[in-house]
PDB file of C-alpha atoms in Angstrom:
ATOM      1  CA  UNK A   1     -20.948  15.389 -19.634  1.00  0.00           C
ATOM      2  CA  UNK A   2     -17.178  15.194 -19.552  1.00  0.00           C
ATOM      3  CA  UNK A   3     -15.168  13.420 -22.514  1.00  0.00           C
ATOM      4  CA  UNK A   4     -12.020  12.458 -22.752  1.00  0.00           C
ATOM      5  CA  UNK A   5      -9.315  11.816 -25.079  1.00  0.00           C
ATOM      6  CA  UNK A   6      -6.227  10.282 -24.489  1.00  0.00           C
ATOM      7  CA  UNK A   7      -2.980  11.257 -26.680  1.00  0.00           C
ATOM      8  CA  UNK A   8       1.063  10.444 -26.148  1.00  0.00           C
ATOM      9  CA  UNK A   9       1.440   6.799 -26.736  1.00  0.00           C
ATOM     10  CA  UNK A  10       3.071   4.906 -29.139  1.00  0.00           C
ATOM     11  CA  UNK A  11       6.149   2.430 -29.585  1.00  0.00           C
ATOM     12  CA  UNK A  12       9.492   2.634 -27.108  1.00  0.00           C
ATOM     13  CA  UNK A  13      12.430   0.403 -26.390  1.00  0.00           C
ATOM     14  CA  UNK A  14      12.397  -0.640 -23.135  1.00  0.00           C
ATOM     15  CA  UNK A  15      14.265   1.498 -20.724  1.00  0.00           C
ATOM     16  CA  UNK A  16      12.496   4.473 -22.563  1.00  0.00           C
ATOM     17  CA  UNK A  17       9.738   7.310 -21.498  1.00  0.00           C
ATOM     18  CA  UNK A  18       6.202   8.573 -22.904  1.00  0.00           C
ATOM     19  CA  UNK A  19       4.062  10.797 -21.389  1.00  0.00           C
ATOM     20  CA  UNK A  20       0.384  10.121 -22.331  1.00  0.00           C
ATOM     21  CA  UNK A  21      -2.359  13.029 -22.124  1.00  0.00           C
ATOM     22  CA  UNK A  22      -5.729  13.037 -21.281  1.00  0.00           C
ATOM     23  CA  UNK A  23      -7.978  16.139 -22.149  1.00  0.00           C
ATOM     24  CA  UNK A  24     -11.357  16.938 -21.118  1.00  0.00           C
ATOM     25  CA  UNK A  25     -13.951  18.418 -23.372  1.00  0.00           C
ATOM     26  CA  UNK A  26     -17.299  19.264 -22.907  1.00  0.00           C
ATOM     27  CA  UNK A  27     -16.611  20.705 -18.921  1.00  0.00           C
ATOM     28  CA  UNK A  28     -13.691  20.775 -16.990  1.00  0.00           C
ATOM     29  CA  UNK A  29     -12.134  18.486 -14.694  1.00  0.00           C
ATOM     30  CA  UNK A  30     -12.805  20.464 -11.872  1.00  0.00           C
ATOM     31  CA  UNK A  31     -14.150  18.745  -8.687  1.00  0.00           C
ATOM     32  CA  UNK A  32     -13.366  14.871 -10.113  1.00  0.00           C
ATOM     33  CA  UNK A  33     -10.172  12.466  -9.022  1.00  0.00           C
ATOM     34  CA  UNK A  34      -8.675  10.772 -12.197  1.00  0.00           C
ATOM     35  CA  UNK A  35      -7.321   7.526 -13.076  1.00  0.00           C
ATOM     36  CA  UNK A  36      -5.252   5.640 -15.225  1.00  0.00           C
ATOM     37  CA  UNK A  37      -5.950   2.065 -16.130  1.00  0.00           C
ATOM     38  CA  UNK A  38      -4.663  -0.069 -18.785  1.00  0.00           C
ATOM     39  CA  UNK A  39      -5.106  -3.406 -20.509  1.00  0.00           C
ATOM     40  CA  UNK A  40      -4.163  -6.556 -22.398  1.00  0.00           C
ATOM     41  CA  UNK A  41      -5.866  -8.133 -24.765  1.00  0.00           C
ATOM     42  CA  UNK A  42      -7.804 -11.245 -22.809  1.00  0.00           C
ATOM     43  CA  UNK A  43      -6.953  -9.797 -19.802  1.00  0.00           C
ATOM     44  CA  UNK A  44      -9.669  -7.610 -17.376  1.00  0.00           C
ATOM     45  CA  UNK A  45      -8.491  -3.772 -16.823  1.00  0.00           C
ATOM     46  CA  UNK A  46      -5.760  -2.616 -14.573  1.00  0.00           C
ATOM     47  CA  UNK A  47      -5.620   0.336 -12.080  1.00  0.00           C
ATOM     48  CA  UNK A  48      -2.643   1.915 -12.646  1.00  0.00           C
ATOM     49  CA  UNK A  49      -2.329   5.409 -10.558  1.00  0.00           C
ATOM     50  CA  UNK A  50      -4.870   7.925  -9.850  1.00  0.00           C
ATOM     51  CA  UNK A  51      -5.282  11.740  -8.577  1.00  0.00           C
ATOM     52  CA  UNK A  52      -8.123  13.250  -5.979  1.00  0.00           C
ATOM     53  CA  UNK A  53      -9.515  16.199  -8.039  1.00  0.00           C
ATOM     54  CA  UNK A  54      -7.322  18.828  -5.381  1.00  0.00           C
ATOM     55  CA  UNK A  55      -4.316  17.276  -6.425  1.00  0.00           C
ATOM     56  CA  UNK A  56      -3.359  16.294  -2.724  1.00  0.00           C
ATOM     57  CA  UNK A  57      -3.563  12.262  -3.192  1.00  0.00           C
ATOM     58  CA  UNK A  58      -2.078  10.114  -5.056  1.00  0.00           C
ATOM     59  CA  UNK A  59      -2.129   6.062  -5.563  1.00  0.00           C
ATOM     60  CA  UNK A  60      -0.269   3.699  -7.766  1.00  0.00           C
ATOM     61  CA  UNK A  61      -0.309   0.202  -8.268  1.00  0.00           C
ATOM     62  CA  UNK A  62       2.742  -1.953  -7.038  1.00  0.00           C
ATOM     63  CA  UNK A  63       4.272  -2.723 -10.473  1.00  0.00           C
ATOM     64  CA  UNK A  64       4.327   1.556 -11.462  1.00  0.00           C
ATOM     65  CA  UNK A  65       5.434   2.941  -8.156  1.00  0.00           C
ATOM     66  CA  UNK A  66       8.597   5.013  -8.831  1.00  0.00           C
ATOM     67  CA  UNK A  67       8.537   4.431 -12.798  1.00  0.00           C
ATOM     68  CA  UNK A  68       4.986   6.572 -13.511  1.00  0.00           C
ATOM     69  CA  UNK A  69       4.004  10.080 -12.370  1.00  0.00           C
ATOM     70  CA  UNK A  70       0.195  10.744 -12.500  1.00  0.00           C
ATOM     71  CA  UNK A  71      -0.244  14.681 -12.311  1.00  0.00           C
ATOM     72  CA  UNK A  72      -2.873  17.197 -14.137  1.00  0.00           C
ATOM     73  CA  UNK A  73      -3.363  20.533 -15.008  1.00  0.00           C
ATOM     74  CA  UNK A  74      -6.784  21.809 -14.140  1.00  0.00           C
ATOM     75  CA  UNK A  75      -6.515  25.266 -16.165  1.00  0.00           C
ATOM     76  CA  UNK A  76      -5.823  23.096 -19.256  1.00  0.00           C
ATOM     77  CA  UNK A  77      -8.239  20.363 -18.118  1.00  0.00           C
ATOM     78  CA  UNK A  78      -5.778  17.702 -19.219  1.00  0.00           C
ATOM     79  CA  UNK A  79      -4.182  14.816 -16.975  1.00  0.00           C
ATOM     80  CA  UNK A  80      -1.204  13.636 -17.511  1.00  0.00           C
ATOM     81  CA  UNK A  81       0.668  10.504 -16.788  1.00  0.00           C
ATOM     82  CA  UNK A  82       4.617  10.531 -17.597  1.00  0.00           C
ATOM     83  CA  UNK A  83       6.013   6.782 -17.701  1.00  0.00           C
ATOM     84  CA  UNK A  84      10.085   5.805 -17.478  1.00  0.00           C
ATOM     85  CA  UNK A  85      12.113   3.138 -17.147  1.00  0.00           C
ATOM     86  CA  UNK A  86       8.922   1.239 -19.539  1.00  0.00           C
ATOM     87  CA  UNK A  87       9.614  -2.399 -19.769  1.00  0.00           C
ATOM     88  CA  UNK A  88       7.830  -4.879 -22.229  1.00  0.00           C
ATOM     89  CA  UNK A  89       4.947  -5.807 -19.373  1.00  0.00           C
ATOM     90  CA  UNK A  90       4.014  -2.313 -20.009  1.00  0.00           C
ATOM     91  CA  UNK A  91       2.127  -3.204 -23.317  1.00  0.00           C
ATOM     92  CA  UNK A  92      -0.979  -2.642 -23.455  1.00  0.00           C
ATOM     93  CA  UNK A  93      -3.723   0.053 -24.423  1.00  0.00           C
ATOM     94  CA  UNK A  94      -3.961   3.178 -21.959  1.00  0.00           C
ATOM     95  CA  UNK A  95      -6.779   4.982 -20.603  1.00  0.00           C
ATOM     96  CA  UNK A  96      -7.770   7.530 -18.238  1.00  0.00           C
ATOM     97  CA  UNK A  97     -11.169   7.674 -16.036  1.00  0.00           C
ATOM     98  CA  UNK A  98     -12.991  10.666 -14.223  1.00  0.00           C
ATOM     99  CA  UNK A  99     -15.341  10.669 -11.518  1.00  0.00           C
ATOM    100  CA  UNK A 100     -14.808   8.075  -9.668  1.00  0.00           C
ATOM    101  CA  UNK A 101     -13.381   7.422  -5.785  1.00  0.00           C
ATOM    102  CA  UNK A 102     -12.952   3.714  -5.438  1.00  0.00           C
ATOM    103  CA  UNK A 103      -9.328   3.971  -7.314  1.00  0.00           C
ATOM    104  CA  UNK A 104      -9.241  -0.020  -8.159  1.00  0.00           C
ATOM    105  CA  UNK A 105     -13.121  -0.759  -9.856  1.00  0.00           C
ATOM    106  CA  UNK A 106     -14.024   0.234 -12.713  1.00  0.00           C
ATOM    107  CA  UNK A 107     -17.153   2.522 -11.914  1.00  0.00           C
ATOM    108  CA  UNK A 108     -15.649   5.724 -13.298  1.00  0.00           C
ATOM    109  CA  UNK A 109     -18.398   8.277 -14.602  1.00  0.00           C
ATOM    110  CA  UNK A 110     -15.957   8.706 -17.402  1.00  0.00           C
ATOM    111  CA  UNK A 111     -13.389   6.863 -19.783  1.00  0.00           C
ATOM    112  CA  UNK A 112     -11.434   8.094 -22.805  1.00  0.00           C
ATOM    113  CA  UNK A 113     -11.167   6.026 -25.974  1.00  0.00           C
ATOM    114  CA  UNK A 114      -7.450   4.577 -25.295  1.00  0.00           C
ATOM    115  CA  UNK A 115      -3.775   5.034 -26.631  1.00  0.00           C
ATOM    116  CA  UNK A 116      -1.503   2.299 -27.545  1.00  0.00           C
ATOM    117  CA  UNK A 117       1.954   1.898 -25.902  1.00  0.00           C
ATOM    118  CA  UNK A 118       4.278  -0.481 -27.019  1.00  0.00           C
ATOM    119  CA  UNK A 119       7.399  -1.605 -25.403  1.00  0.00           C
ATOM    120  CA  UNK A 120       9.727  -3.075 -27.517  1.00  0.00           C
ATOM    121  CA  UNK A 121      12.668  -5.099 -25.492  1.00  0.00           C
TER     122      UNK A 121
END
């Protein structure tokens, strides 16, 4: 059993970077690809980036290419995904997924509780 937490958000003007955390507990990340999603109140949950479990592949939605880095650090067992240039769109409530290969569904084995981000304009 693998949980996760998610830390690092929290309110921004636009133009502005977080970084948001996501740490494992219970057994390490070792051997599953992660995933950031996020999502809007009324609104069904977006794929945002993820990371295969060796670190070699990455993917990223459209609207997040170039502005968010998904990376981890398996000796810490914590993900990480560092956002810049955040824009008001980017509201919404964060979280991170584990074991899972289709990067776009939502069947991850996985999901942390979620961290607010708020982009102010």
């Amino acid at each position: 059993q693998v949980r996760l937490a998610e830390s690092g958000g929290g309110l921004v003007q636009a133009g502005g970077s977080l970084r948001l955390s996501c740490e494992a507990s219970g057994r390490t990340l070792r051997g599953y690809n992660m995933a950031w999603f996020r999502q809007v109140p009324g609104k069904e949950r977006e794929f945002l980036a993820g990371l295969t479990w060796t670190g070699s592949s990455t993917k990223y939605t459209d609207s997040v290419k170039g502005r968010f880095t998904v990376s981890r650090d398996v000796a810490k067992s914590t993900g990480y995904l560092q956002m810049n240039s955040l824009k008001p769109e980017d509201t919404a409530v964060y979280y991170c997924a584990a074991g899972g290969s289709n990067w776009d569904s939502l069947s991850w084995s996985y999901w942390g509780q979620g961290t607010q981000v708020t982009v102010s304009s």
